[in-house]
């Protein structure tokens, strides 16, 4: 039977990691992999996580099953950070733990499909796994262009997509720090998007994978809070893998707002059934560690300080690039206004190849760079190489 399977294309980023690892040049730069790096090029475990893990080891007295909803203490402790004051919207918002943001996206899309969504609209380019998940869940995907050439979000396009879509269709939006472009909607854009969703009845799914890496925990929540304040129903997919540095531990959450408390309960009975049939229960350890942090004011302060250090470093790298103006044919100034780990450079596959072969600079074939791969000691080399290759 297995002869019926066709080999799938290898993951391009994993191939890039291997190539980078095999490169013996000492001044090589990795802009491919999507993890935060310090100015020394490391991706350390957060100090707050270390403390919480220690406490977990010391105090955990059972590893008996929880349930498909996971650690509800974790789910609820996160809610004020995501939803602000009145996080439950009077009993109309709740959530459950998922294996990473990926699990949350998968659950949200499958649930939207089961609830009757016939089509899902996705701005592109997007995180490549969005398209794979949508395809695997079996929902028809319609793409639209997310950004304009000037490096800002294409508001007119998303509004016309939402207007035309209507109640039997869903739209998937990135909450902040868009992957891969770094291009977010402004607060005014979100207002207009929320109004369009209300008047068309299109179902919003908001994917929040980088809260706190843009301008701050509160600032990065403006979009989703604006939408939630106006709409009757929405799904929110949340990842803690970046803002708690828990990548391999796989922790995230799925939240929903429903029109009534009864509908919310029904929604989660369905979400629980889907989780049971997929992963049964999410991994406990990372969510328990985050719950411990969020219930302890001192550990929370340590975590927020660490997040601020990350955010300030990302902003400094972005400012340094923007201040450089242009490098060859590439205008770097929009990167200063963009957010999070990623940016797309307007380079060709030939430029990407030349940067790799001639300058030991590794980036995705799409021109996506992880700005956290740049440090104050390699950024000049990067700008010079970019100028040489594209000039
Ligand atoms: N959504 C987006 C936009 C992402 O970029 C990512 C991953 N980087 C995810 C969801 C999934 O995150 P996780 O690693 O928590 O599964």
mmCIF file of C-alpha atoms and ligand atoms in Angstrom:
data_model
loop_
_atom_site.group_PDB
_atom_site.id
_atom_site.type_symbol
_atom_site.label_atom_id
_atom_site.label_comp_id
_atom_site.label_asym_id
_atom_site.label_seq_id
_atom_site.Cartn_x
_atom_site.Cartn_y
_atom_site.Cartn_z
ATOM 1 C CA UNK A 1 0.000 0.000 0.000
ATOM 2 C CA UNK A 2 2.765 2.437 0.855
ATOM 3 C CA UNK A 3 3.871 2.475 -2.786
ATOM 4 C CA UNK A 4 0.860 4.738 -3.353
ATOM 5 C CA UNK A 5 2.482 7.563 -1.408
ATOM 6 C CA UNK A 6 4.337 10.252 -3.337
ATOM 7 C CA UNK A 7 7.445 11.817 -1.785
ATOM 8 C CA UNK A 8 6.647 15.280 -0.466
ATOM 9 C CA UNK A 9 8.911 18.241 -1.214
ATOM 10 C CA UNK A 10 11.429 18.752 1.624
ATOM 11 C CA UNK A 11 10.940 21.752 3.908
ATOM 12 C CA UNK A 12 12.973 24.522 2.275
ATOM 13 C CA UNK A 13 13.932 26.139 5.604
ATOM 14 C CA UNK A 14 15.219 22.835 7.019
ATOM 15 C CA UNK A 15 17.379 22.439 3.922
ATOM 16 C CA UNK A 16 18.704 25.961 4.520
ATOM 17 C CA UNK A 17 19.546 25.092 8.154
ATOM 18 C CA UNK A 18 21.600 22.125 6.941
ATOM 19 C CA UNK A 19 23.438 24.211 4.358
ATOM 20 C CA UNK A 20 24.205 26.889 6.956
ATOM 21 C CA UNK A 21 25.474 24.275 9.448
ATOM 22 C CA UNK A 22 27.812 22.807 6.803
ATOM 23 C CA UNK A 23 29.281 26.221 5.850
ATOM 24 C CA UNK A 24 32.740 26.599 7.439
ATOM 25 C CA UNK A 25 33.046 30.357 6.883
ATOM 26 C CA UNK A 26 33.322 31.979 10.330
ATOM 27 C CA UNK A 27 31.460 35.165 9.379
ATOM 28 C CA UNK A 28 28.330 33.343 8.120
ATOM 29 C CA UNK A 29 24.939 34.890 8.914
ATOM 30 C CA UNK A 30 21.724 32.912 9.392
ATOM 31 C CA UNK A 31 18.619 34.930 8.534
ATOM 32 C CA UNK A 32 16.523 31.849 7.744
ATOM 33 C CA UNK A 33 15.305 30.100 10.871
ATOM 34 C CA UNK A 34 12.308 31.758 12.561
ATOM 35 C CA UNK A 35 13.492 32.023 16.150
ATOM 36 C CA UNK A 36 14.523 35.048 18.197
ATOM 37 C CA UNK A 37 18.264 35.473 18.706
ATOM 38 C CA UNK A 38 20.137 37.657 21.178
ATOM 39 C CA UNK A 39 22.900 40.063 20.133
ATOM 40 C CA UNK A 40 25.254 37.095 20.666
ATOM 41 C CA UNK A 41 23.248 34.920 18.286
ATOM 42 C CA UNK A 42 21.708 32.641 20.942
ATOM 43 C CA UNK A 43 18.117 31.532 21.572
ATOM 44 C CA UNK A 44 18.251 31.060 25.347
ATOM 45 C CA UNK A 45 15.576 29.720 27.701
ATOM 46 C CA UNK A 46 13.891 32.695 29.404
ATOM 47 C CA UNK A 47 15.019 33.266 33.009
ATOM 48 C CA UNK A 48 11.341 33.408 34.081
ATOM 49 C CA UNK A 49 10.756 30.009 32.442
ATOM 50 C CA UNK A 50 13.807 28.538 34.207
ATOM 51 C CA UNK A 51 12.430 29.708 37.561
ATOM 52 C CA UNK A 52 8.934 28.416 36.817
ATOM 53 C CA UNK A 53 10.215 25.052 35.582
ATOM 54 C CA UNK A 54 12.202 24.666 38.797
ATOM 55 C CA UNK A 55 9.113 25.376 40.853
ATOM 56 C CA UNK A 56 7.138 22.941 38.703
ATOM 57 C CA UNK A 57 9.662 20.163 39.279
ATOM 58 C CA UNK A 58 9.643 20.878 43.026
ATOM 59 C CA UNK A 59 5.869 21.019 43.460
ATOM 60 C CA UNK A 60 4.152 18.922 40.800
ATOM 61 C CA UNK A 61 2.557 15.954 42.552
ATOM 62 C CA UNK A 62 0.821 14.145 39.699
ATOM 63 C CA UNK A 63 0.990 13.657 35.977
ATOM 64 C CA UNK A 64 -2.500 12.182 35.742
ATOM 65 C CA UNK A 65 -4.544 13.208 32.688
ATOM 66 C CA UNK A 66 -6.081 16.660 32.591
ATOM 67 C CA UNK A 67 -8.479 16.801 29.643
ATOM 68 C CA UNK A 68 -8.630 17.991 26.036
ATOM 69 C CA UNK A 69 -8.854 21.609 27.241
ATOM 70 C CA UNK A 70 -5.456 21.323 28.958
ATOM 71 C CA UNK A 71 -4.443 23.646 31.788
ATOM 72 C CA UNK A 72 -7.337 26.069 32.229
ATOM 73 C CA UNK A 73 -5.323 28.034 34.792
ATOM 74 C CA UNK A 74 -2.876 28.846 31.986
ATOM 75 C CA UNK A 75 -5.692 29.605 29.513
ATOM 76 C CA UNK A 76 -7.367 32.019 31.942
ATOM 77 C CA UNK A 77 -4.167 33.660 33.206
ATOM 78 C CA UNK A 78 -3.316 34.707 29.646
ATOM 79 C CA UNK A 79 -6.712 36.227 28.935
ATOM 80 C CA UNK A 80 -6.189 39.707 30.456
ATOM 81 C CA UNK A 81 -3.008 40.081 28.365
ATOM 82 C CA UNK A 82 -4.824 39.120 25.182
ATOM 83 C CA UNK A 83 -8.288 40.590 25.727
ATOM 84 C CA UNK A 84 -7.641 43.417 28.225
ATOM 85 C CA UNK A 85 -10.164 44.507 30.859
ATOM 86 C CA UNK A 86 -13.330 42.370 30.889
ATOM 87 C CA UNK A 87 -11.494 39.506 29.160
ATOM 88 C CA UNK A 88 -14.531 37.198 29.020
ATOM 89 C CA UNK A 89 -16.816 39.841 27.462
ATOM 90 C CA UNK A 90 -19.438 38.964 30.060
ATOM 91 C CA UNK A 91 -19.093 35.192 29.721
ATOM 92 C CA UNK A 92 -18.910 35.185 25.923
ATOM 93 C CA UNK A 93 -15.154 34.484 25.538
ATOM 94 C CA UNK A 94 -13.282 31.428 26.718
ATOM 95 C CA UNK A 95 -10.497 29.182 25.495
ATOM 96 C CA UNK A 96 -8.566 25.937 25.697
ATOM 97 C CA UNK A 97 -4.907 25.002 25.538
ATOM 98 C CA UNK A 98 -3.501 23.702 22.239
ATOM 99 C CA UNK A 99 -0.179 22.219 21.095
ATOM 100 C CA UNK A 100 1.373 25.488 19.897
ATOM 101 C CA UNK A 101 -0.231 28.130 17.727
ATOM 102 C CA UNK A 102 -0.250 25.488 14.994
ATOM 103 C CA UNK A 103 -2.718 23.378 16.987
ATOM 104 C CA UNK A 104 -4.870 26.466 17.566
ATOM 105 C CA UNK A 105 -4.950 27.340 13.858
ATOM 106 C CA UNK A 106 -5.828 23.782 12.941
ATOM 107 C CA UNK A 107 -8.623 23.664 15.517
ATOM 108 C CA UNK A 108 -10.022 27.057 14.475
ATOM 109 C CA UNK A 109 -10.114 26.188 10.786
ATOM 110 C CA UNK A 110 -11.633 22.728 11.330
ATOM 111 C CA UNK A 111 -14.258 24.164 13.680
ATOM 112 C CA UNK A 112 -15.127 26.999 11.265
ATOM 113 C CA UNK A 113 -15.551 24.407 8.530
ATOM 114 C CA UNK A 114 -17.774 22.225 10.731
ATOM 115 C CA UNK A 115 -19.825 25.329 11.616
ATOM 116 C CA UNK A 116 -20.515 25.897 7.926
ATOM 117 C CA UNK A 117 -17.696 28.081 6.581
ATOM 118 C CA UNK A 118 -17.506 27.235 2.886
ATOM 119 C CA UNK A 119 -14.412 29.252 2.056
ATOM 120 C CA UNK A 120 -11.538 30.911 3.870
ATOM 121 C CA UNK A 121 -9.814 34.091 2.705
ATOM 122 C CA UNK A 122 -6.090 34.342 3.368
ATOM 123 C CA UNK A 123 -3.836 37.349 2.705
ATOM 124 C CA UNK A 124 -0.609 36.330 0.996
ATOM 125 C CA UNK A 125 2.228 35.942 1.429
ATOM 126 C CA UNK A 126 1.503 34.238 4.748
ATOM 127 C CA UNK A 127 3.129 31.764 7.118
ATOM 128 C CA UNK A 128 3.522 28.807 4.708
ATOM 129 C CA UNK A 129 1.872 26.389 7.138
ATOM 130 C CA UNK A 130 -1.421 28.327 6.912
ATOM 131 C CA UNK A 131 -1.954 27.065 3.355
ATOM 132 C CA UNK A 132 -0.888 23.539 4.329
ATOM 133 C CA UNK A 133 -3.291 23.414 7.270
ATOM 134 C CA UNK A 134 -6.181 24.792 5.194
ATOM 135 C CA UNK A 135 -5.483 22.250 2.495
ATOM 136 C CA UNK A 136 -5.264 19.399 4.980
ATOM 137 C CA UNK A 137 -8.489 20.421 6.747
ATOM 138 C CA UNK A 138 -10.113 20.565 3.318
ATOM 139 C CA UNK A 139 -11.545 24.069 3.256
ATOM 140 C CA UNK A 140 -11.510 26.023 0.008
ATOM 141 C CA UNK A 141 -8.883 28.771 0.291
ATOM 142 C CA UNK A 142 -9.092 32.069 -1.584
ATOM 143 C CA UNK A 143 -5.997 34.256 -1.411
ATOM 144 C CA UNK A 144 -5.715 38.006 -1.620
ATOM 145 C CA UNK A 145 -2.724 40.329 -1.584
ATOM 146 C CA UNK A 146 -1.758 41.413 1.935
ATOM 147 C CA UNK A 147 0.667 44.268 1.268
ATOM 148 C CA UNK A 148 1.390 47.075 -1.131
ATOM 149 C CA UNK A 149 4.735 47.730 -2.795
ATOM 150 C CA UNK A 150 5.407 50.678 -0.477
ATOM 151 C CA UNK A 151 5.591 48.281 2.494
ATOM 152 C CA UNK A 152 2.187 49.056 4.006
ATOM 153 C CA UNK A 153 -0.854 46.802 4.427
ATOM 154 C CA UNK A 154 -3.323 46.793 1.546
ATOM 155 C CA UNK A 155 -6.413 47.927 3.454
ATOM 156 C CA UNK A 156 -8.656 48.430 0.403
ATOM 157 C CA UNK A 157 -8.136 44.842 -0.714
ATOM 158 C CA UNK A 158 -8.875 43.247 2.651
ATOM 159 C CA UNK A 159 -11.986 45.439 3.069
ATOM 160 C CA UNK A 160 -13.336 44.488 -0.337
ATOM 161 C CA UNK A 161 -12.619 40.793 0.370
ATOM 162 C CA UNK A 162 -14.490 40.972 3.696
ATOM 163 C CA UNK A 163 -17.389 42.916 2.103
ATOM 164 C CA UNK A 164 -17.796 40.360 -0.665
ATOM 165 C CA UNK A 165 -17.351 37.281 1.533
ATOM 166 C CA UNK A 166 -20.371 37.324 3.873
ATOM 167 C CA UNK A 167 -21.633 35.001 6.618
ATOM 168 C CA UNK A 168 -20.723 31.666 5.034
ATOM 169 C CA UNK A 169 -17.063 32.563 4.658
ATOM 170 C CA UNK A 170 -14.153 33.240 7.006
ATOM 171 C CA UNK A 171 -11.136 35.528 6.849
ATOM 172 C CA UNK A 172 -7.831 34.734 8.569
ATOM 173 C CA UNK A 173 -5.893 37.784 9.789
ATOM 174 C CA UNK A 174 -2.527 38.082 11.570
ATOM 175 C CA UNK A 175 -2.965 39.931 14.878
ATOM 176 C CA UNK A 176 0.470 41.597 14.834
ATOM 177 C CA UNK A 177 4.047 41.112 13.588
ATOM 178 C CA UNK A 178 2.860 39.597 10.316
ATOM 179 C CA UNK A 179 4.820 36.554 9.164
ATOM 180 C CA UNK A 180 6.547 36.857 6.691
ATOM 181 C CA UNK A 181 6.220 40.565 5.822
ATOM 182 C CA UNK A 182 6.305 42.348 9.207
ATOM 183 C CA UNK A 183 3.558 44.567 7.744
ATOM 184 C CA UNK A 184 0.673 45.131 10.156
ATOM 185 C CA UNK A 185 -2.618 46.984 9.922
ATOM 186 C CA UNK A 186 -2.739 50.337 11.749
ATOM 187 C CA UNK A 187 -5.226 50.973 14.551
ATOM 188 C CA UNK A 188 -7.444 52.875 12.065
ATOM 189 C CA UNK A 189 -7.184 49.977 9.610
ATOM 190 C CA UNK A 190 -8.396 47.575 12.328
ATOM 191 C CA UNK A 191 -11.361 49.855 13.013
ATOM 192 C CA UNK A 192 -12.356 49.740 9.370
ATOM 193 C CA UNK A 193 -11.781 45.954 9.247
ATOM 194 C CA UNK A 194 -13.973 45.436 12.322
ATOM 195 C CA UNK A 195 -16.755 47.558 10.770
ATOM 196 C CA UNK A 196 -16.536 45.606 7.515
ATOM 197 C CA UNK A 197 -16.732 42.296 9.399
ATOM 198 C CA UNK A 198 -19.816 43.499 11.286
ATOM 199 C CA UNK A 199 -21.625 44.741 8.196
ATOM 200 C CA UNK A 200 -20.753 41.744 5.951
ATOM 201 C CA UNK A 201 -21.047 39.038 8.633
ATOM 202 C CA UNK A 202 -17.767 37.438 7.519
ATOM 203 C CA UNK A 203 -16.316 35.184 10.223
ATOM 204 C CA UNK A 204 -12.956 36.453 11.644
ATOM 205 C CA UNK A 205 -10.119 34.151 12.670
ATOM 206 C CA UNK A 206 -7.224 36.124 14.161
ATOM 207 C CA UNK A 207 -3.847 34.458 14.485
ATOM 208 C CA UNK A 208 -1.675 35.968 17.235
ATOM 209 C CA UNK A 209 1.767 34.358 17.234
ATOM 210 C CA UNK A 210 4.045 37.241 18.264
ATOM 211 C CA UNK A 211 2.295 39.339 20.930
ATOM 212 C CA UNK A 212 4.857 41.581 22.614
ATOM 213 C CA UNK A 213 7.471 41.454 19.856
ATOM 214 C CA UNK A 214 6.141 44.516 18.004
ATOM 215 C CA UNK A 215 5.486 47.540 20.218
ATOM 216 C CA UNK A 216 4.336 45.923 23.487
ATOM 217 C CA UNK A 217 1.842 43.415 24.915
ATOM 218 C CA UNK A 218 -0.933 46.039 25.001
ATOM 219 C CA UNK A 219 -0.027 47.726 21.718
ATOM 220 C CA UNK A 220 0.165 44.434 19.820
ATOM 221 C CA UNK A 221 -3.333 43.490 21.022
ATOM 222 C CA UNK A 222 -5.046 46.596 19.621
ATOM 223 C CA UNK A 223 -6.186 44.878 16.419
ATOM 224 C CA UNK A 224 -7.798 41.841 17.949
ATOM 225 C CA UNK A 225 -9.368 43.861 20.763
ATOM 226 C CA UNK A 226 -10.843 46.330 18.247
ATOM 227 C CA UNK A 227 -12.398 43.470 16.301
ATOM 228 C CA UNK A 228 -13.644 41.648 19.405
ATOM 229 C CA UNK A 229 -15.252 44.814 20.778
ATOM 230 C CA UNK A 230 -17.494 45.011 17.712
ATOM 231 C CA UNK A 231 -18.173 41.507 16.446
ATOM 232 C CA UNK A 232 -20.559 38.899 17.852
ATOM 233 C CA UNK A 233 -18.345 35.930 16.986
ATOM 234 C CA UNK A 234 -14.635 35.329 16.389
ATOM 235 C CA UNK A 235 -11.860 32.775 16.830
ATOM 236 C CA UNK A 236 -8.422 33.696 18.171
ATOM 237 C CA UNK A 237 -5.393 31.433 17.722
ATOM 238 C CA UNK A 238 -2.555 32.140 20.138
ATOM 239 C CA UNK A 239 1.069 30.988 20.279
ATOM 240 C CA UNK A 240 3.327 31.312 23.346
ATOM 241 C CA UNK A 241 6.255 29.854 21.478
ATOM 242 C CA UNK A 242 7.867 33.208 20.664
ATOM 243 C CA UNK A 243 6.877 35.470 23.559
ATOM 244 C CA UNK A 244 7.857 32.843 26.155
ATOM 245 C CA UNK A 245 10.613 31.272 24.023
ATOM 246 C CA UNK A 246 8.956 27.830 24.307
ATOM 247 C CA UNK A 247 9.239 26.817 20.623
ATOM 248 C CA UNK A 248 9.920 23.096 21.028
ATOM 249 C CA UNK A 249 7.653 22.678 24.044
ATOM 250 C CA UNK A 250 4.565 23.459 21.911
ATOM 251 C CA UNK A 251 2.232 25.736 23.810
ATOM 252 C CA UNK A 252 -0.630 27.856 22.545
ATOM 253 C CA UNK A 253 -4.326 28.438 23.014
ATOM 254 C CA UNK A 254 -7.558 28.636 21.052
ATOM 255 C CA UNK A 255 -10.159 31.215 22.136
ATOM 256 C CA UNK A 256 -13.625 31.950 20.831
ATOM 257 C CA UNK A 257 -16.184 34.696 21.259
ATOM 258 C CA UNK A 258 -19.780 33.583 20.706
ATOM 259 C CA UNK A 259 -23.061 35.481 20.560
ATOM 260 C CA UNK A 260 -24.354 33.853 23.762
ATOM 261 C CA UNK A 261 -22.940 31.862 26.680
ATOM 262 C CA UNK A 262 -24.902 28.813 25.427
ATOM 263 C CA UNK A 263 -23.372 29.040 21.975
ATOM 264 C CA UNK A 264 -19.946 29.390 23.568
ATOM 265 C CA UNK A 265 -20.509 26.171 25.486
ATOM 266 C CA UNK A 266 -21.595 24.340 22.340
ATOM 267 C CA UNK A 267 -18.599 25.732 20.460
ATOM 268 C CA UNK A 268 -16.215 24.322 23.064
ATOM 269 C CA UNK A 269 -17.967 20.958 23.218
ATOM 270 C CA UNK A 270 -17.128 20.760 19.496
ATOM 271 C CA UNK A 271 -13.589 22.083 20.001
ATOM 272 C CA UNK A 272 -13.023 19.474 22.716
ATOM 273 C CA UNK A 273 -14.276 16.692 20.450
ATOM 274 C CA UNK A 274 -11.942 17.839 17.643
ATOM 275 C CA UNK A 275 -8.995 18.003 20.051
ATOM 276 C CA UNK A 276 -9.795 14.509 21.361
ATOM 277 C CA UNK A 277 -9.731 13.166 17.824
ATOM 278 C CA UNK A 278 -6.482 14.971 16.923
ATOM 279 C CA UNK A 279 -4.033 15.121 19.842
ATOM 280 C CA UNK A 280 -6.332 14.105 22.699
ATOM 281 C CA UNK A 281 -4.646 16.451 25.169
ATOM 282 C CA UNK A 282 -1.979 19.120 24.825
ATOM 283 C CA UNK A 283 1.447 18.769 26.518
ATOM 284 C CA UNK A 284 1.153 19.940 30.119
ATOM 285 C CA UNK A 285 4.653 21.122 31.022
ATOM 286 C CA UNK A 286 4.976 24.422 29.074
ATOM 287 C CA UNK A 287 1.477 25.624 29.957
ATOM 288 C CA UNK A 288 2.029 24.807 33.646
ATOM 289 C CA UNK A 289 5.284 26.801 33.592
ATOM 290 C CA UNK A 290 3.543 29.809 32.023
ATOM 291 C CA UNK A 291 0.679 29.573 34.539
ATOM 292 C CA UNK A 292 3.229 29.655 37.370
ATOM 293 C CA UNK A 293 4.812 32.800 35.903
ATOM 294 C CA UNK A 294 1.535 34.612 35.333
ATOM 295 C CA UNK A 295 0.266 33.915 38.874
ATOM 296 C CA UNK A 296 3.470 35.271 40.443
ATOM 297 C CA UNK A 297 3.933 39.068 40.145
ATOM 298 C CA UNK A 298 7.739 38.884 40.510
ATOM 299 C CA UNK A 299 8.138 36.163 37.858
ATOM 300 C CA UNK A 300 5.727 38.071 35.622
ATOM 301 C CA UNK A 301 7.960 41.138 35.930
ATOM 302 C CA UNK A 302 11.044 39.063 35.017
ATOM 303 C CA UNK A 303 9.207 37.689 31.949
ATOM 304 C CA UNK A 304 7.947 41.116 30.818
ATOM 305 C CA UNK A 305 11.467 42.571 31.207
ATOM 306 C CA UNK A 306 12.912 39.779 29.071
ATOM 307 C CA UNK A 307 10.257 40.362 26.435
ATOM 308 C CA UNK A 308 11.030 44.074 26.457
ATOM 309 C CA UNK A 309 14.739 43.373 25.916
ATOM 310 C CA UNK A 310 13.854 41.237 22.890
ATOM 311 C CA UNK A 311 11.502 43.840 21.492
ATOM 312 C CA UNK A 312 14.022 46.658 21.931
ATOM 313 C CA UNK A 313 16.698 44.638 20.163
ATOM 314 C CA UNK A 314 14.378 43.946 17.238
ATOM 315 C CA UNK A 315 13.505 47.659 17.038
ATOM 316 C CA UNK A 316 17.205 48.615 17.137
ATOM 317 C CA UNK A 317 18.070 46.241 14.278
ATOM 318 C CA UNK A 318 15.116 47.548 12.284
ATOM 319 C CA UNK A 319 16.126 51.175 12.943
ATOM 320 C CA UNK A 320 19.730 50.482 11.929
ATOM 321 C CA UNK A 321 18.546 48.954 8.653
ATOM 322 C CA UNK A 322 16.090 51.801 8.002
ATOM 323 C CA UNK A 323 18.754 54.426 8.794
ATOM 324 C CA UNK A 324 21.006 52.850 6.158
ATOM 325 C CA UNK A 325 18.403 53.986 3.578
ATOM 326 C CA UNK A 326 19.130 51.884 0.528
ATOM 327 C CA UNK A 327 21.459 48.960 -0.128
ATOM 328 C CA UNK A 328 21.916 48.585 -3.890
ATOM 329 C CA UNK A 329 18.399 48.376 -5.307
ATOM 330 C CA UNK A 330 16.796 47.566 -1.938
ATOM 331 C CA UNK A 331 15.003 50.297 -0.007
ATOM 332 C CA UNK A 332 15.463 49.363 3.655
ATOM 333 C CA UNK A 333 13.477 52.281 5.095
ATOM 334 C CA UNK A 334 10.100 50.429 5.342
ATOM 335 C CA UNK A 335 11.694 47.896 7.729
ATOM 336 C CA UNK A 336 11.780 50.583 10.423
ATOM 337 C CA UNK A 337 7.964 50.845 10.360
ATOM 338 C CA UNK A 338 7.392 47.092 10.226
ATOM 339 C CA UNK A 339 7.153 44.735 13.203
ATOM 340 C CA UNK A 340 8.374 41.502 14.674
ATOM 341 C CA UNK A 341 10.891 38.956 13.526
ATOM 342 C CA UNK A 342 10.370 39.034 9.782
ATOM 343 C CA UNK A 343 10.644 41.170 6.677
ATOM 344 C CA UNK A 344 10.548 40.401 2.976
ATOM 345 C CA UNK A 345 13.282 42.017 0.906
ATOM 346 C CA UNK A 346 12.571 42.745 -2.761
ATOM 347 C CA UNK A 347 15.346 40.458 -4.023
ATOM 348 C CA UNK A 348 15.420 37.801 -6.743
ATOM 349 C CA UNK A 349 16.311 34.121 -6.238
ATOM 350 C CA UNK A 350 19.636 34.960 -7.964
ATOM 351 C CA UNK A 351 20.347 37.638 -5.348
ATOM 352 C CA UNK A 352 19.530 35.147 -2.569
ATOM 353 C CA UNK A 353 21.908 32.604 -4.152
ATOM 354 C CA UNK A 354 24.710 35.166 -4.539
ATOM 355 C CA UNK A 355 24.311 36.318 -0.933
ATOM 356 C CA UNK A 356 24.629 32.694 0.185
ATOM 357 C CA UNK A 357 27.470 31.619 -2.099
ATOM 358 C CA UNK A 358 29.570 34.783 -2.159
ATOM 359 C CA UNK A 359 28.857 36.239 1.288
ATOM 360 C CA UNK A 360 27.728 33.302 3.499
ATOM 361 C CA UNK A 361 24.395 35.041 4.173
ATOM 362 C CA UNK A 362 21.508 32.573 4.397
ATOM 363 C CA UNK A 363 17.876 33.593 3.810
ATOM 364 C CA UNK A 364 14.710 31.985 2.452
ATOM 365 C CA UNK A 365 14.288 31.916 -1.336
ATOM 366 C CA UNK A 366 11.301 34.278 -0.975
ATOM 367 C CA UNK A 367 13.621 37.026 0.323
ATOM 368 C CA UNK A 368 12.252 36.631 3.856
ATOM 369 C CA UNK A 369 14.773 37.540 6.531
ATOM 370 C CA UNK A 370 14.639 36.998 10.277
ATOM 371 C CA UNK A 371 15.864 40.376 11.494
ATOM 372 C CA UNK A 372 16.916 38.766 14.804
ATOM 373 C CA UNK A 373 19.708 37.044 12.848
ATOM 374 C CA UNK A 374 21.374 40.466 12.550
ATOM 375 C CA UNK A 375 23.536 41.896 15.332
ATOM 376 C CA UNK A 376 25.469 45.110 15.777
ATOM 377 C CA UNK A 377 28.579 43.163 14.689
ATOM 378 C CA UNK A 378 27.251 41.643 11.445
ATOM 379 C CA UNK A 379 24.702 44.194 10.245
ATOM 380 C CA UNK A 380 27.242 46.280 8.318
ATOM 381 C CA UNK A 381 28.513 43.231 6.475
ATOM 382 C CA UNK A 382 24.902 42.372 5.596
ATOM 383 C CA UNK A 383 24.098 45.851 4.243
ATOM 384 C CA UNK A 384 27.369 45.943 2.237
ATOM 385 C CA UNK A 385 26.744 42.490 0.745
ATOM 386 C CA UNK A 386 23.162 43.405 -0.130
ATOM 387 C CA UNK A 387 24.430 46.548 -1.883
ATOM 388 C CA UNK A 388 27.071 44.574 -3.832
ATOM 389 C CA UNK A 389 24.690 41.821 -4.906
ATOM 390 C CA UNK A 390 21.731 44.011 -5.913
ATOM 391 C CA UNK A 391 23.589 47.169 -6.979
HETATM 392 N N1 LIG B 1 0.907 31.550 13.165
HETATM 393 C C1 LIG B 1 1.917 32.222 12.633
HETATM 394 C C2 LIG B 1 1.631 33.448 11.839
HETATM 395 C C3 LIG B 1 3.239 31.788 12.811
HETATM 396 O O1 LIG B 1 4.234 32.478 12.262
HETATM 397 C C4 LIG B 1 3.473 30.620 13.566
HETATM 398 C C5 LIG B 1 4.842 30.046 13.775
HETATM 399 N N2 LIG B 1 5.869 30.745 13.730
HETATM 400 C C6 LIG B 1 2.386 29.954 14.113
HETATM 401 C C7 LIG B 1 1.111 30.440 13.897
HETATM 402 C C8 LIG B 1 2.538 28.681 14.924
HETATM 403 O O2 LIG B 1 3.294 28.803 16.016
HETATM 404 P P1 LIG B 1 3.735 27.575 16.941
HETATM 405 O O3 LIG B 1 5.189 27.455 16.786
HETATM 406 O O4 LIG B 1 3.292 27.995 18.295
HETATM 407 O O5 LIG B 1 2.980 26.367 16.470
#
